[in-house]
Short mmCIF file of C-alpha atoms in Angstrom, two decimals:
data_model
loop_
_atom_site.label_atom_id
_atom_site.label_comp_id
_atom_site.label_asym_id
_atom_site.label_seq_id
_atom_site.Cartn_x
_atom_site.Cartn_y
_atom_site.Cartn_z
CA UNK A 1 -45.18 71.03 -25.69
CA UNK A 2 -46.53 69.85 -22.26
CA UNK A 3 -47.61 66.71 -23.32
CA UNK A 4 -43.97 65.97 -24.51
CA UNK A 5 -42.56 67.08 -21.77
CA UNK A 6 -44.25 64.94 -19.42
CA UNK A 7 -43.72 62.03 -21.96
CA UNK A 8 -40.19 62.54 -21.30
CA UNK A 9 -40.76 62.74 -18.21
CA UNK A 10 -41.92 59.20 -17.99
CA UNK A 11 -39.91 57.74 -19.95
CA UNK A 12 -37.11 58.67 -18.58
CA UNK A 13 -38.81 57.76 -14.96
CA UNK A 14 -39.39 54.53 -16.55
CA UNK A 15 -35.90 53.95 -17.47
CA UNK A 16 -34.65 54.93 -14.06
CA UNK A 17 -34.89 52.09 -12.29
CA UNK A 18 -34.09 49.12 -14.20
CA UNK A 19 -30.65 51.32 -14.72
CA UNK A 20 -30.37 51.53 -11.58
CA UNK A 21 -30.55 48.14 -10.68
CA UNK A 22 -28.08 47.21 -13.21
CA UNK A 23 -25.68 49.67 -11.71
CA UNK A 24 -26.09 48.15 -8.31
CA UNK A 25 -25.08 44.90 -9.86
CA UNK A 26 -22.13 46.10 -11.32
CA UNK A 27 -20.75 47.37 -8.19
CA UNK A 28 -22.03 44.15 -6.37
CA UNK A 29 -19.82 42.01 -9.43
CA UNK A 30 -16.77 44.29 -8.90
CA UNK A 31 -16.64 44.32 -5.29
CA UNK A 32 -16.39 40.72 -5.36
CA UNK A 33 -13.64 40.70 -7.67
CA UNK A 34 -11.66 43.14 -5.77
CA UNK A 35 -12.11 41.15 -2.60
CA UNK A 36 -10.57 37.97 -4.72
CA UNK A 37 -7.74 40.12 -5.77
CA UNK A 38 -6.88 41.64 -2.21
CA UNK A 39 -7.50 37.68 -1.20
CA UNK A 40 -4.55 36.49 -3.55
CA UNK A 41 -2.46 38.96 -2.98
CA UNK A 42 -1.98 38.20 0.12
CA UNK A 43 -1.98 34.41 -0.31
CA UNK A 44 1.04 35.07 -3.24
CA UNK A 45 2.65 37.45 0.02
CA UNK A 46 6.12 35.40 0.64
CA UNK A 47 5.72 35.88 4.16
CA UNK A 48 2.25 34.42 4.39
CA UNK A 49 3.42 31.59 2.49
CA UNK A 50 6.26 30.36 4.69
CA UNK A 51 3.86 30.92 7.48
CA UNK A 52 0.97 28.56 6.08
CA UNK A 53 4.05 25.99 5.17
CA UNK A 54 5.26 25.75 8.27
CA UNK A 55 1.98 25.33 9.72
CA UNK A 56 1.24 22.90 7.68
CA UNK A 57 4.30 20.75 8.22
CA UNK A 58 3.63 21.47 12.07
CA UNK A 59 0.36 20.11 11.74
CA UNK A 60 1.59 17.05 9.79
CA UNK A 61 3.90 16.01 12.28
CA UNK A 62 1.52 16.44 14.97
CA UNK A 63 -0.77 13.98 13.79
CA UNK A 64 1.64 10.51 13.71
CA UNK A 65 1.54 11.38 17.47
CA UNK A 66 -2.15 10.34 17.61
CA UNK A 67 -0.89 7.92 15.23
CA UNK A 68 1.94 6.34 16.93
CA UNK A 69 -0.25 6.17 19.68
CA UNK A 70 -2.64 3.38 17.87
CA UNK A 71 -6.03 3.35 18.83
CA UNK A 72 -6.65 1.79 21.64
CA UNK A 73 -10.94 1.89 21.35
CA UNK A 74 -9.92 0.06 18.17
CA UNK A 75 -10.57 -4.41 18.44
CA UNK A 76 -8.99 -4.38 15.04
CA UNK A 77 -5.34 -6.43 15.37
CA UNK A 78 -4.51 -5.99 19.28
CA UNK A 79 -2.33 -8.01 20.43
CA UNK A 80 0.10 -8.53 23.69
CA UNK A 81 3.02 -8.62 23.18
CA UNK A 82 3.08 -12.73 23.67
CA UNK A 83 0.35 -13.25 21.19
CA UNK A 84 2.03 -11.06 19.02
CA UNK A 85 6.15 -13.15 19.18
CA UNK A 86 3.64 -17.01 19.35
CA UNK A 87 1.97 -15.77 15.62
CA UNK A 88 5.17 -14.36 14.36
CA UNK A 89 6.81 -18.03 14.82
CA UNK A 90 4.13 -19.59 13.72
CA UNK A 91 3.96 -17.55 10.29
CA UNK A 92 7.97 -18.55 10.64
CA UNK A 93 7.25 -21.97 10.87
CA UNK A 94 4.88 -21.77 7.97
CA UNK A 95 6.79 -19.97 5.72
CA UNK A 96 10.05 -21.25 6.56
CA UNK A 97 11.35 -17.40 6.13
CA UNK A 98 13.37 -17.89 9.25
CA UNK A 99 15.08 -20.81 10.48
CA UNK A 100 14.46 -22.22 14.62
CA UNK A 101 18.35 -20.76 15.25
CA UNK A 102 17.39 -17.54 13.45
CA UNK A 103 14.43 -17.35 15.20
CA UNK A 104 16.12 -17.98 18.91
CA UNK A 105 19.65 -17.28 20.52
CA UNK A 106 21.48 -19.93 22.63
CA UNK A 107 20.35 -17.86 25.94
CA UNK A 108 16.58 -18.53 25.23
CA UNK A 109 16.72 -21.91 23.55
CA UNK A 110 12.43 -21.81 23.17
CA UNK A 111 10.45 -19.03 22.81
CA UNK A 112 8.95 -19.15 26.17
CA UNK A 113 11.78 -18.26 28.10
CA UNK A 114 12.29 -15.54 26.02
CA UNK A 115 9.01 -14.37 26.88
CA UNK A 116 9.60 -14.79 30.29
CA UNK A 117 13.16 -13.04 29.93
CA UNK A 118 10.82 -10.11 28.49
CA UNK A 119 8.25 -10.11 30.64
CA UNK A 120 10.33 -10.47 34.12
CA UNK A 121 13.40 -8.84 32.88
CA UNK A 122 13.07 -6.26 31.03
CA UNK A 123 9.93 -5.40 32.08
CA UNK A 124 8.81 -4.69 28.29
CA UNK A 125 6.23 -1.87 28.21
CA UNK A 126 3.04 -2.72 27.09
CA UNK A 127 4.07 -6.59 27.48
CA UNK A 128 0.49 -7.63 28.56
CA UNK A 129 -1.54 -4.88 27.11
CA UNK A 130 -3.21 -5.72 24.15
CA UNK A 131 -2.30 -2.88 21.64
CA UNK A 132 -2.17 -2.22 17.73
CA UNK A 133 -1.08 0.92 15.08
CA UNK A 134 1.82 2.93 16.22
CA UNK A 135 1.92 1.59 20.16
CA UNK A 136 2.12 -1.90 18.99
CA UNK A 137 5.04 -0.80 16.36
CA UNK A 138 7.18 0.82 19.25
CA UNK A 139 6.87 -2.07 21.65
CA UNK A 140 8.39 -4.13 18.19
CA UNK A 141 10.94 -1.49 17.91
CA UNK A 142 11.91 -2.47 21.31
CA UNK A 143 11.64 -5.96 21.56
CA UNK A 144 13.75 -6.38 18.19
CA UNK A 145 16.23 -4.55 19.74
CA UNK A 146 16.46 -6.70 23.05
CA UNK A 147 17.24 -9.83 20.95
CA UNK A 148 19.88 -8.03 18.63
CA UNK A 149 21.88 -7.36 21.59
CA UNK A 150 21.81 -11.26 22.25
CA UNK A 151 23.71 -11.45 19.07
CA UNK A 152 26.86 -12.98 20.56
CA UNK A 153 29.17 -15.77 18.94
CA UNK A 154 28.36 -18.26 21.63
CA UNK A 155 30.83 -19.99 21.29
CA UNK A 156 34.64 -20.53 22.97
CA UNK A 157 38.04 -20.24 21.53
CA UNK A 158 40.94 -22.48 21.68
CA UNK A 159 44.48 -21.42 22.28
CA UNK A 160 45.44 -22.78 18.49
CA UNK A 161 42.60 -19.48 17.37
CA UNK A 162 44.52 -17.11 19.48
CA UNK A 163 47.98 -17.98 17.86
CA UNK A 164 46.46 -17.93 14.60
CA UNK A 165 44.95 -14.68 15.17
CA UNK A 166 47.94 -12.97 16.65
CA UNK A 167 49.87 -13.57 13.76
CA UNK A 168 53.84 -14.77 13.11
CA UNK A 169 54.75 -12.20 15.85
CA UNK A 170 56.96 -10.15 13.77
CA UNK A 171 54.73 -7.25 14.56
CA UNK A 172 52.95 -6.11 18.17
CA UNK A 173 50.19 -6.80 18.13
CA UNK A 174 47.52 -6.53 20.73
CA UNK A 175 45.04 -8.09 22.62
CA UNK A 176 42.68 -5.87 21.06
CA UNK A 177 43.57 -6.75 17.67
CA UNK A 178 43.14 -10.16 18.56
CA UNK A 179 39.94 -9.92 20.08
CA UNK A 180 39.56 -8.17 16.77
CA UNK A 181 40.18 -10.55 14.38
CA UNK A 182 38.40 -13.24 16.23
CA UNK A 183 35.67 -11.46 16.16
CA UNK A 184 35.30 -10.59 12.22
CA UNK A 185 35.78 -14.42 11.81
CA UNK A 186 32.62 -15.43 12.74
CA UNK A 187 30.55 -12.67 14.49
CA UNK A 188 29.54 -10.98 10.85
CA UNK A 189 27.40 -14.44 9.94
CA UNK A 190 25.87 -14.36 13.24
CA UNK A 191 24.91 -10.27 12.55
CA UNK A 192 23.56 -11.57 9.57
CA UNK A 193 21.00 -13.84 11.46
CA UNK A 194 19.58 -11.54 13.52
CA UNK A 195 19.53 -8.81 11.22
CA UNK A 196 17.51 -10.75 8.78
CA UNK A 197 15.27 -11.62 12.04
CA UNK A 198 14.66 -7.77 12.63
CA UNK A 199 13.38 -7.47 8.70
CA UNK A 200 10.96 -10.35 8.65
CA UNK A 201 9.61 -8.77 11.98
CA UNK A 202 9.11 -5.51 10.11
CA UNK A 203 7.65 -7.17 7.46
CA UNK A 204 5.43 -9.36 8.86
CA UNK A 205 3.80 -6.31 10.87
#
């Protein structure tokens, strides 16, 4: 009876630990489930999802400032703004994409005045700093809208226009009206012009 009692007794010694240790990884094995459970329920939490969207799209459009801004410790593609207008004609010249009265406007008949117009002028910002990425896109943005504004007709109007334009006289008209229809005779062509200028700007850079 003793000797089977102390058998027993170490077997069941014997037995104790490796139990033990399995038990301990059990509880190990479920605590790290329950931690990924508590960890998707709050990621599936509506709240925290409009929170991590938002900061997302926050943090999204924070970076194209940095990327607007180009990089100026970057000698990849800088350019001033007169290097920049000089290769754009000659890629014009070329490719023939753009003809020389596409290219210019009867107030600048060569490109150097319009640089100088630019330059003196306008003061362009940026006009003599060599810049590239989202800097040197902006001063573009700018400078194609300086030479749409020079998108006049150019060009003068004899009295035989005006009668035409006015009409039989049956009806008032006005001198609005007839600037009107003066106007939509010719200045949609020369729209045209500069507008496809603007795009082969765009696409060139």
């Amino acid at each position: 009876r003793v000797y089977m009692e102390i058998k027993i007794q170490q077997l069941f010694a014997d037995a104790l630990t490796p139990l033990m240790v399995r038990l301990k990884q059990l509880k190990e094995e479920q605590h790290g489930r329950l931690q990924v459970i508590q960890t998707e329920v709050e990621l599936i939490n509506e709240d925290n999802i409009l929170h991590a969207t938002r900061s997302a799209g926050i943090s999204f459009a924070q970076s194209f400032n940095f990327l607007m801004e180009g990089a100026l410790s970057s000698e990849h593609n800088r350019r001033t703004m007169e290097e920049e207008l000089r290769a754009f004609h000659e890629y014009c010249q070329r490719t023939a994409c753009l003809t020389d009265e596409q290219r210019l406007t009867p107030s600048f008949p060569d490109i150097e005045s319009y640089i100088a117009y630019l330059r003196d002028s306008v003061k362009l910002q940026g006009m003599d700093v060599q810049l590239n990425g989202g800097a040197q896109f902006r001063r573009l943005m700018y400078e194609v809208e300086v030479f749409t504004r020079f998108a006049g007709l150019g060009q003068k109007f004899n009295p035989v226009d005006v009668i035409q334009a006015r009409g039989s006289g049956l009806h008032d008209v006005s001198w609005g009206n007839t600037i009107t229809t003066l106007m939509m005779q010719n200045a949609p062509t020369k729209m045209l012009e500069k507008t496809k200028y603007v795009g082969e700007r765009l696409k060139w850079f």
